[in-house]
Amino acid sequence: QVQLVESGGGLVQPGGSLRLSCAASGSNFLFYRMGWYRQAPGKQRELVAIITSGGHSNHADSVKGRSTISRDNAKNTVSLQMNSLKPEDTAVYYCNANNVITSKDYWGQGTQVTVSS
């Protein structure tokens, strides 16, 4: 079982940047595909980006070109660099770990990102 702790959320102005980080512990990090999801008020949780243990990544169209997911397998961390932020990026961002063997999902507690002037 893996435990996930996010950090880095906050209030940022439109056009600004933010970097979210997620620290994983309790299990072999390489067993997990890592991802970031977000949920805005009144909306369903949606995928932002995912990255495999080998470093292959995929980003949602809504953030493609503005965000980059990365992971450090030595430090058991995954990060999401977000640039050119828009008000519609406002949401609670969740770190996700998907066990590639069992397909079980694990979630962090979430971190609030608010884009507003």
mmCIF file of N, CA and C in Angstrom:
data_model
loop_
_atom_site.group_PDB
_atom_site.id
_atom_site.type_symbol
_atom_site.label_atom_id
_atom_site.label_comp_id
_atom_site.label_asym_id
_atom_site.label_seq_id
_atom_site.Cartn_x
_atom_site.Cartn_y
_atom_site.Cartn_z
ATOM 1 N N GLN A 1 0.854 -1.188 0.000
ATOM 2 C CA GLN A 1 0.000 0.000 0.000
ATOM 3 C C GLN A 1 0.892 1.240 0.000
ATOM 4 N N VAL A 2 0.497 2.233 -0.758
ATOM 5 C CA VAL A 2 1.286 3.452 -0.878
ATOM 6 C C VAL A 2 0.537 4.616 -0.237
ATOM 7 N N GLN A 3 1.269 5.496 0.408
ATOM 8 C CA GLN A 3 0.696 6.717 0.956
ATOM 9 C C GLN A 3 1.200 7.902 0.138
ATOM 10 N N LEU A 4 0.306 8.842 -0.098
ATOM 11 C CA LEU A 4 0.617 9.976 -0.963
ATOM 12 C C LEU A 4 0.345 11.276 -0.230
ATOM 13 N N VAL A 5 1.287 12.206 -0.319
ATOM 14 C CA VAL A 5 1.128 13.511 0.306
ATOM 15 C C VAL A 5 1.465 14.589 -0.710
ATOM 16 N N GLU A 6 0.464 15.414 -1.016
ATOM 17 C CA GLU A 6 0.663 16.487 -1.998
ATOM 18 C C GLU A 6 1.094 17.775 -1.311
ATOM 19 N N SER A 7 1.716 18.627 -2.078
ATOM 20 C CA SER A 7 2.076 19.963 -1.614
ATOM 21 C C SER A 7 2.203 20.879 -2.822
ATOM 22 N N GLY A 8 2.167 22.185 -2.563
ATOM 23 C CA GLY A 8 2.434 23.144 -3.622
ATOM 24 C C GLY A 8 1.241 23.910 -4.151
ATOM 25 N N GLY A 9 0.061 23.612 -3.672
ATOM 26 C CA GLY A 9 -1.102 24.360 -4.129
ATOM 27 C C GLY A 9 -1.107 25.776 -3.581
ATOM 28 N N GLY A 10 -2.075 26.559 -4.043
ATOM 29 C CA GLY A 10 -2.198 27.923 -3.553
ATOM 30 C C GLY A 10 -2.958 28.807 -4.507
ATOM 31 N N LEU A 11 -2.867 30.102 -4.251
ATOM 32 C CA LEU A 11 -3.528 31.120 -5.068
ATOM 33 C C LEU A 11 -2.518 31.715 -6.032
ATOM 34 N N VAL A 12 -2.882 31.778 -7.293
ATOM 35 C CA VAL A 12 -1.998 32.332 -8.309
ATOM 36 C C VAL A 12 -2.822 33.152 -9.279
ATOM 37 N N GLN A 13 -2.223 34.183 -9.833
ATOM 38 C CA GLN A 13 -2.914 35.024 -10.801
ATOM 39 C C GLN A 13 -2.952 34.357 -12.168
ATOM 40 N N PRO A 14 -3.940 34.692 -12.968
ATOM 41 C CA PRO A 14 -3.975 34.168 -14.339
ATOM 42 C C PRO A 14 -2.670 34.461 -15.070
ATOM 43 N N GLY A 15 -2.204 33.456 -15.782
ATOM 44 C CA GLY A 15 -0.929 33.577 -16.472
ATOM 45 C C GLY A 15 0.261 33.148 -15.649
ATOM 46 N N GLY A 16 0.039 32.905 -14.382
ATOM 47 C CA GLY A 16 1.120 32.514 -13.488
ATOM 48 C C GLY A 16 1.445 31.038 -13.563
ATOM 49 N N SER A 17 2.386 30.628 -12.723
ATOM 50 C CA SER A 17 2.843 29.247 -12.697
ATOM 51 C C SER A 17 2.767 28.687 -11.285
ATOM 52 N N LEU A 18 2.688 27.364 -11.229
ATOM 53 C CA LEU A 18 2.636 26.675 -9.962
ATOM 54 C C LEU A 18 3.231 25.286 -10.167
ATOM 55 N N ARG A 19 3.886 24.786 -9.133
ATOM 56 C CA ARG A 19 4.437 23.432 -9.192
ATOM 57 C C ARG A 19 3.879 22.617 -8.041
ATOM 58 N N LEU A 20 3.188 21.537 -8.381
ATOM 59 C CA LEU A 20 2.655 20.623 -7.384
ATOM 60 C C LEU A 20 3.610 19.449 -7.229
ATOM 61 N N SER A 21 3.734 18.990 -6.001
ATOM 62 C CA SER A 21 4.576 17.830 -5.733
ATOM 63 C C SER A 21 3.805 16.796 -4.932
ATOM 64 N N CYS A 22 4.188 15.559 -5.108
ATOM 65 C CA CYS A 22 3.554 14.463 -4.390
ATOM 66 C C CYS A 22 4.647 13.496 -3.951
ATOM 67 N N ALA A 23 4.688 13.240 -2.657
ATOM 68 C CA ALA A 23 5.655 12.299 -2.104
ATOM 69 C C ALA A 23 4.961 10.989 -1.786
ATOM 70 N N ALA A 24 5.532 9.913 -2.280
ATOM 71 C CA ALA A 24 4.967 8.581 -2.062
ATOM 72 C C ALA A 24 5.825 7.801 -1.077
ATOM 73 N N SER A 25 5.160 6.988 -0.272
ATOM 74 C CA SER A 25 5.875 6.149 0.687
ATOM 75 C C SER A 25 5.098 4.878 0.946
ATOM 76 N N GLY A 26 5.791 3.875 1.445
ATOM 77 C CA GLY A 26 5.125 2.674 1.883
ATOM 78 C C GLY A 26 5.115 1.524 0.913
ATOM 79 N N SER A 27 5.604 1.742 -0.295
ATOM 80 C CA SER A 27 5.583 0.660 -1.260
ATOM 81 C C SER A 27 6.600 0.959 -2.354
ATOM 82 N N ASN A 28 6.850 -0.032 -3.196
ATOM 83 C CA ASN A 28 7.807 0.149 -4.273
ATOM 84 C C ASN A 28 7.251 1.110 -5.318
ATOM 85 N N PHE A 29 7.869 2.260 -5.407
ATOM 86 C CA PHE A 29 7.380 3.326 -6.288
ATOM 87 C C PHE A 29 7.322 2.869 -7.738
ATOM 88 N N LEU A 30 8.192 1.983 -8.127
ATOM 89 C CA LEU A 30 8.243 1.552 -9.528
ATOM 90 C C LEU A 30 7.043 0.697 -9.917
ATOM 91 N N PHE A 31 6.283 0.213 -8.930
ATOM 92 C CA PHE A 31 5.088 -0.587 -9.221
ATOM 93 C C PHE A 31 3.907 0.277 -9.642
ATOM 94 N N TYR A 32 4.096 1.627 -9.607
ATOM 95 C CA TYR A 32 2.958 2.509 -9.780
ATOM 96 C C TYR A 32 3.103 3.430 -10.980
ATOM 97 N N ARG A 33 2.012 3.487 -11.735
ATOM 98 C CA ARG A 33 1.851 4.572 -12.667
ATOM 99 C C ARG A 33 1.309 5.744 -11.861
ATOM 100 N N MET A 34 1.926 6.891 -11.973
ATOM 101 C CA MET A 34 1.546 8.045 -11.179
ATOM 102 C C MET A 34 0.764 9.039 -12.030
ATOM 103 N N GLY A 35 -0.103 9.786 -11.365
ATOM 104 C CA GLY A 35 -0.897 10.750 -12.109
ATOM 105 C C GLY A 35 -1.391 11.888 -11.254
ATOM 106 N N TRP A 36 -1.860 12.901 -11.939
ATOM 107 C CA TRP A 36 -2.542 14.023 -11.301
ATOM 108 C C TRP A 36 -3.944 14.128 -11.882
ATOM 109 N N TYR A 37 -4.895 14.292 -10.994
ATOM 110 C CA TYR A 37 -6.285 14.500 -11.361
ATOM 111 C C TYR A 37 -6.738 15.784 -10.682
ATOM 112 N N ARG A 38 -7.853 16.319 -11.164
ATOM 113 C CA ARG A 38 -8.392 17.513 -10.515
ATOM 114 C C ARG A 38 -9.912 17.461 -10.504
ATOM 115 N N GLN A 39 -10.465 18.162 -9.539
ATOM 116 C CA GLN A 39 -11.920 18.229 -9.425
ATOM 117 C C GLN A 39 -12.321 19.643 -9.065
ATOM 118 N N ALA A 40 -13.047 20.251 -9.971
ATOM 119 C CA ALA A 40 -13.569 21.593 -9.740
ATOM 120 C C ALA A 40 -14.940 21.480 -9.079
ATOM 121 N N PRO A 41 -15.377 22.530 -8.397
ATOM 122 C CA PRO A 41 -16.686 22.489 -7.728
ATOM 123 C C PRO A 41 -17.806 22.144 -8.712
ATOM 124 N N GLY A 42 -18.610 21.174 -8.345
ATOM 125 C CA GLY A 42 -19.741 20.793 -9.171
ATOM 126 C C GLY A 42 -19.395 19.959 -10.384
ATOM 127 N N LYS A 43 -18.133 19.563 -10.509
ATOM 128 C CA LYS A 43 -17.704 18.775 -11.672
ATOM 129 C C LYS A 43 -17.103 17.454 -11.223
ATOM 130 N N GLN A 44 -17.018 16.541 -12.161
ATOM 131 C CA GLN A 44 -16.395 15.258 -11.870
ATOM 132 C C GLN A 44 -14.873 15.389 -11.864
ATOM 133 N N ARG A 45 -14.259 14.467 -11.165
ATOM 134 C CA ARG A 45 -12.801 14.422 -11.154
ATOM 135 C C ARG A 45 -12.316 14.052 -12.551
ATOM 136 N N GLU A 46 -11.291 14.762 -13.013
ATOM 137 C CA GLU A 46 -10.785 14.504 -14.357
ATOM 138 C C GLU A 46 -9.279 14.332 -14.346
ATOM 139 N N LEU A 47 -8.822 13.582 -15.329
ATOM 140 C CA LEU A 47 -7.395 13.345 -15.480
ATOM 141 C C LEU A 47 -6.695 14.616 -15.956
ATOM 142 N N VAL A 48 -5.544 14.904 -15.352
ATOM 143 C CA VAL A 48 -4.699 15.999 -15.822
ATOM 144 C C VAL A 48 -3.496 15.440 -16.576
ATOM 145 N N ALA A 49 -2.805 14.503 -15.940
ATOM 146 C CA ALA A 49 -1.624 13.923 -16.578
ATOM 147 C C ALA A 49 -1.241 12.638 -15.859
ATOM 148 N N ILE A 50 -0.619 11.724 -16.588
ATOM 149 C CA ILE A 50 -0.122 10.484 -16.009
ATOM 150 C C ILE A 50 1.287 10.230 -16.510
ATOM 151 N N ILE A 51 2.040 9.429 -15.741
ATOM 152 C CA ILE A 51 3.398 9.103 -16.128
ATOM 153 C C ILE A 51 3.738 7.709 -15.625
ATOM 154 N N THR A 52 4.336 6.908 -16.482
ATOM 155 C CA THR A 52 4.720 5.550 -16.109
ATOM 156 C C THR A 52 6.056 5.565 -15.372
ATOM 157 N N SER A 53 6.404 4.417 -14.812
ATOM 158 C CA SER A 53 7.682 4.321 -14.116
ATOM 159 C C SER A 53 8.851 4.540 -15.064
ATOM 160 N N GLY A 54 8.626 4.280 -16.332
ATOM 161 C CA GLY A 54 9.665 4.481 -17.331
ATOM 162 C C GLY A 54 9.748 5.896 -17.862
ATOM 163 N N GLY A 55 8.811 6.743 -17.409
ATOM 164 C CA GLY A 55 8.865 8.146 -17.800
ATOM 165 C C GLY A 55 7.973 8.537 -18.966
ATOM 166 N N HIS A 56 7.186 7.582 -19.462
ATOM 167 C CA HIS A 56 6.270 7.930 -20.541
ATOM 168 C C HIS A 56 5.073 8.669 -19.957
ATOM 169 N N SER A 57 4.730 9.805 -20.552
ATOM 170 C CA SER A 57 3.675 10.643 -19.982
ATOM 171 C C SER A 57 2.596 10.956 -21.000
ATOM 172 N N ASN A 58 1.462 11.359 -20.466
ATOM 173 C CA ASN A 58 0.345 11.778 -21.291
ATOM 174 C C ASN A 58 -0.385 12.881 -20.541
ATOM 175 N N HIS A 59 -0.772 13.913 -21.270
ATOM 176 C CA HIS A 59 -1.440 15.057 -20.659
ATOM 177 C C HIS A 59 -2.806 15.268 -21.293
ATOM 178 N N ALA A 60 -3.754 15.712 -20.490
ATOM 179 C CA ALA A 60 -5.073 16.035 -21.011
ATOM 180 C C ALA A 60 -4.958 17.198 -21.997
ATOM 181 N N ASP A 61 -5.854 17.211 -22.966
ATOM 182 C CA ASP A 61 -5.830 18.276 -23.969
ATOM 183 C C ASP A 61 -5.957 19.653 -23.334
ATOM 184 N N SER A 62 -6.701 19.715 -22.232
ATOM 185 C CA SER A 62 -6.960 21.004 -21.588
ATOM 186 C C SER A 62 -5.699 21.637 -20.985
ATOM 187 N N VAL A 63 -4.670 20.827 -20.741
ATOM 188 C CA VAL A 63 -3.446 21.348 -20.139
ATOM 189 C C VAL A 63 -2.224 21.115 -21.020
ATOM 190 N N LYS A 64 -2.399 20.444 -22.125
ATOM 191 C CA LYS A 64 -1.274 20.125 -23.000
ATOM 192 C C LYS A 64 -0.591 21.399 -23.466
ATOM 193 N N GLY A 65 0.718 21.418 -23.357
ATOM 194 C CA GLY A 65 1.476 22.602 -23.735
ATOM 195 C C GLY A 65 1.645 23.601 -22.612
ATOM 196 N N ARG A 66 0.869 23.424 -21.550
ATOM 197 C CA ARG A 66 0.962 24.331 -20.399
ATOM 198 C C ARG A 66 1.453 23.626 -19.142
ATOM 199 N N SER A 67 1.353 22.311 -19.142
ATOM 200 C CA SER A 67 1.723 21.561 -17.940
ATOM 201 C C SER A 67 2.647 20.408 -18.301
ATOM 202 N N THR A 68 3.494 20.057 -17.337
ATOM 203 C CA THR A 68 4.426 18.942 -17.530
ATOM 204 C C THR A 68 4.480 18.098 -16.265
ATOM 205 N N ILE A 69 4.207 16.812 -16.428
ATOM 206 C CA ILE A 69 4.333 15.891 -15.307
ATOM 207 C C ILE A 69 5.720 15.260 -15.353
ATOM 208 N N SER A 70 6.289 15.044 -14.180
ATOM 209 C CA SER A 70 7.593 14.399 -14.104
ATOM 210 C C SER A 70 7.653 13.567 -12.828
ATOM 211 N N ARG A 71 8.585 12.643 -12.785
ATOM 212 C CA ARG A 71 8.751 11.833 -11.581
ATOM 213 C C ARG A 71 10.225 11.585 -11.340
ATOM 214 N N ASP A 72 10.550 11.430 -10.074
ATOM 215 C CA ASP A 72 11.896 11.102 -9.656
ATOM 216 C C ASP A 72 11.825 9.779 -8.916
ATOM 217 N N ASN A 73 12.205 8.719 -9.578
ATOM 218 C CA ASN A 73 12.072 7.385 -8.989
ATOM 219 C C ASN A 73 13.033 7.171 -7.818
ATOM 220 N N ALA A 74 14.099 7.930 -7.765
ATOM 221 C CA ALA A 74 15.038 7.816 -6.651
ATOM 222 C C ALA A 74 14.483 8.468 -5.383
ATOM 223 N N LYS A 75 13.652 9.501 -5.577
ATOM 224 C CA LYS A 75 13.092 10.230 -4.441
ATOM 225 C C LYS A 75 11.630 9.899 -4.173
ATOM 226 N N ASN A 76 11.067 9.017 -5.009
ATOM 227 C CA ASN A 76 9.654 8.627 -4.870
ATOM 228 C C ASN A 76 8.714 9.827 -4.910
ATOM 229 N N THR A 77 8.957 10.690 -5.868
ATOM 230 C CA THR A 77 8.119 11.878 -5.996
ATOM 231 C C THR A 77 7.621 12.039 -7.429
ATOM 232 N N VAL A 78 6.490 12.671 -7.548
ATOM 233 C CA VAL A 78 5.941 13.048 -8.844
ATOM 234 C C VAL A 78 5.528 14.507 -8.748
ATOM 235 N N SER A 79 5.761 15.239 -9.810
ATOM 236 C CA SER A 79 5.486 16.664 -9.806
ATOM 237 C C SER A 79 4.656 17.059 -11.025
ATOM 238 N N LEU A 80 3.988 18.169 -10.892
ATOM 239 C CA LEU A 80 3.223 18.731 -12.012
ATOM 240 C C LEU A 80 3.559 20.214 -12.078
ATOM 241 N N GLN A 81 4.259 20.594 -13.129
ATOM 242 C CA GLN A 81 4.568 21.997 -13.375
ATOM 243 C C GLN A 81 3.474 22.575 -14.250
ATOM 244 N N MET A 82 2.829 23.611 -13.763
ATOM 245 C CA MET A 82 1.726 24.223 -14.510
ATOM 246 C C MET A 82 2.079 25.663 -14.822
ATOM 247 N N ASN A 83 1.986 26.020 -16.084
ATOM 248 C CA ASN A 83 2.287 27.377 -16.542
ATOM 249 C C ASN A 83 1.064 27.968 -17.233
ATOM 250 N N SER A 84 1.108 29.259 -17.445
ATOM 251 C CA SER A 84 0.016 29.955 -18.143
ATOM 252 C C SER A 84 -1.337 29.565 -17.565
ATOM 253 N N LEU A 85 -1.419 29.599 -16.255
ATOM 254 C CA LEU A 85 -2.639 29.141 -15.590
ATOM 255 C C LEU A 85 -3.833 30.022 -15.916
ATOM 256 N N LYS A 86 -4.983 29.366 -15.997
ATOM 257 C CA LYS A 86 -6.243 30.032 -16.327
ATOM 258 C C LYS A 86 -7.223 29.850 -15.167
ATOM 259 N N PRO A 87 -8.208 30.725 -15.053
ATOM 260 C CA PRO A 87 -9.206 30.546 -13.991
ATOM 261 C C PRO A 87 -9.866 29.173 -14.022
ATOM 262 N N GLU A 88 -10.025 28.615 -15.210
ATOM 263 C CA GLU A 88 -10.651 27.304 -15.319
ATOM 264 C C GLU A 88 -9.757 26.168 -14.829
ATOM 265 N N ASP A 89 -8.532 26.460 -14.469
ATOM 266 C CA ASP A 89 -7.659 25.468 -13.851
ATOM 267 C C ASP A 89 -7.916 25.364 -12.354
ATOM 268 N N THR A 90 -8.739 26.237 -11.829
ATOM 269 C CA THR A 90 -9.063 26.211 -10.409
ATOM 270 C C THR A 90 -9.752 24.897 -10.051
ATOM 271 N N ALA A 91 -9.190 24.199 -9.075
ATOM 272 C CA ALA A 91 -9.708 22.891 -8.679
ATOM 273 C C ALA A 91 -8.889 22.366 -7.507
ATOM 274 N N VAL A 92 -9.371 21.298 -6.933
ATOM 275 C CA VAL A 92 -8.549 20.522 -6.005
ATOM 276 C C VAL A 92 -7.789 19.494 -6.843
ATOM 277 N N TYR A 93 -6.506 19.472 -6.687
ATOM 278 C CA TYR A 93 -5.647 18.568 -7.448
ATOM 279 C C TYR A 93 -5.245 17.384 -6.571
ATOM 280 N N TYR A 94 -5.421 16.195 -7.132
ATOM 281 C CA TYR A 94 -5.149 14.969 -6.397
ATOM 282 C C TYR A 94 -4.024 14.188 -7.049
ATOM 283 N N CYS A 95 -3.134 13.707 -6.239
ATOM 284 C CA CYS A 95 -2.101 12.783 -6.695
ATOM 285 C C CYS A 95 -2.677 11.371 -6.690
ATOM 286 N N ASN A 96 -2.368 10.623 -7.720
ATOM 287 C CA ASN A 96 -2.878 9.260 -7.858
ATOM 288 C C ASN A 96 -1.741 8.293 -8.109
ATOM 289 N N ALA A 97 -1.844 7.135 -7.490
ATOM 290 C CA ALA A 97 -0.908 6.045 -7.763
ATOM 291 C C ALA A 97 -1.723 4.826 -8.168
ATOM 292 N N ASN A 98 -1.455 4.320 -9.339
ATOM 293 C CA ASN A 98 -2.149 3.131 -9.832
ATOM 294 C C ASN A 98 -1.178 1.967 -9.877
ATOM 295 N N ASN A 99 -1.478 0.945 -9.066
ATOM 296 C CA ASN A 99 -0.607 -0.227 -9.025
ATOM 297 C C ASN A 99 -0.756 -1.003 -10.329
ATOM 298 N N VAL A 100 0.314 -1.125 -11.062
ATOM 299 C CA VAL A 100 0.224 -1.744 -12.393
ATOM 300 C C VAL A 100 0.010 -3.246 -12.328
ATOM 301 N N ILE A 101 0.161 -3.836 -11.145
ATOM 302 C CA ILE A 101 -0.054 -5.274 -10.997
ATOM 303 C C ILE A 101 -1.488 -5.562 -10.574
ATOM 304 N N THR A 102 -1.982 -4.825 -9.591
ATOM 305 C CA THR A 102 -3.318 -5.067 -9.051
ATOM 306 C C THR A 102 -4.380 -4.136 -9.616
ATOM 307 N N SER A 103 -3.943 -3.071 -10.286
ATOM 308 C CA SER A 103 -4.832 -2.026 -10.813
ATOM 309 C C SER A 103 -5.517 -1.221 -9.723
ATOM 310 N N LYS A 104 -5.089 -1.370 -8.494
ATOM 311 C CA LYS A 104 -5.707 -0.617 -7.414
ATOM 312 C C LYS A 104 -5.202 0.823 -7.428
ATOM 313 N N ASP A 105 -6.125 1.739 -7.146
ATOM 314 C CA ASP A 105 -5.810 3.158 -7.111
ATOM 315 C C ASP A 105 -5.636 3.640 -5.675
ATOM 316 N N TYR A 106 -4.696 4.542 -5.501
ATOM 317 C CA TYR A 106 -4.495 5.211 -4.231
ATOM 318 C C TYR A 106 -4.485 6.716 -4.488
ATOM 319 N N TRP A 107 -5.013 7.459 -3.498
ATOM 320 C CA TRP A 107 -5.171 8.896 -3.677
ATOM 321 C C TRP A 107 -4.550 9.669 -2.520
ATOM 322 N N GLY A 108 -4.052 10.848 -2.838
ATOM 323 C CA GLY A 108 -3.642 11.775 -1.822
ATOM 324 C C GLY A 108 -4.843 12.544 -1.305
ATOM 325 N N GLN A 109 -4.588 13.439 -0.377
ATOM 326 C CA GLN A 109 -5.685 14.178 0.254
ATOM 327 C C GLN A 109 -6.145 15.354 -0.582
ATOM 328 N N GLY A 110 -5.366 15.725 -1.574
ATOM 329 C CA GLY A 110 -5.734 16.842 -2.447
ATOM 330 C C GLY A 110 -5.117 18.149 -2.013
ATOM 331 N N THR A 111 -4.847 19.001 -2.982
ATOM 332 C CA THR A 111 -4.330 20.332 -2.700
ATOM 333 C C THR A 111 -5.068 21.341 -3.578
ATOM 334 N N GLN A 112 -5.482 22.440 -2.978
ATOM 335 C CA GLN A 112 -6.300 23.425 -3.688
ATOM 336 C C GLN A 112 -5.429 24.322 -4.543
ATOM 337 N N VAL A 113 -5.853 24.483 -5.787
ATOM 338 C CA VAL A 113 -5.235 25.456 -6.688
ATOM 339 C C VAL A 113 -6.314 26.440 -7.102
ATOM 340 N N THR A 114 -6.077 27.711 -6.850
ATOM 341 C CA THR A 114 -7.026 28.751 -7.207
ATOM 342 C C THR A 114 -6.334 29.757 -8.113
ATOM 343 N N VAL A 115 -6.911 29.958 -9.286
ATOM 344 C CA VAL A 115 -6.360 30.914 -10.247
ATOM 345 C C VAL A 115 -7.327 32.083 -10.326
ATOM 346 N N SER A 116 -6.891 33.200 -9.814
ATOM 347 C CA SER A 116 -7.780 34.361 -9.728
ATOM 348 C C SER A 116 -6.957 35.624 -9.580
ATOM 349 N N SER A 117 -7.498 36.705 -10.128
ATOM 350 C CA SER A 117 -6.850 38.007 -9.977
ATOM 351 C C SER A 117 -7.418 38.748 -8.770
#
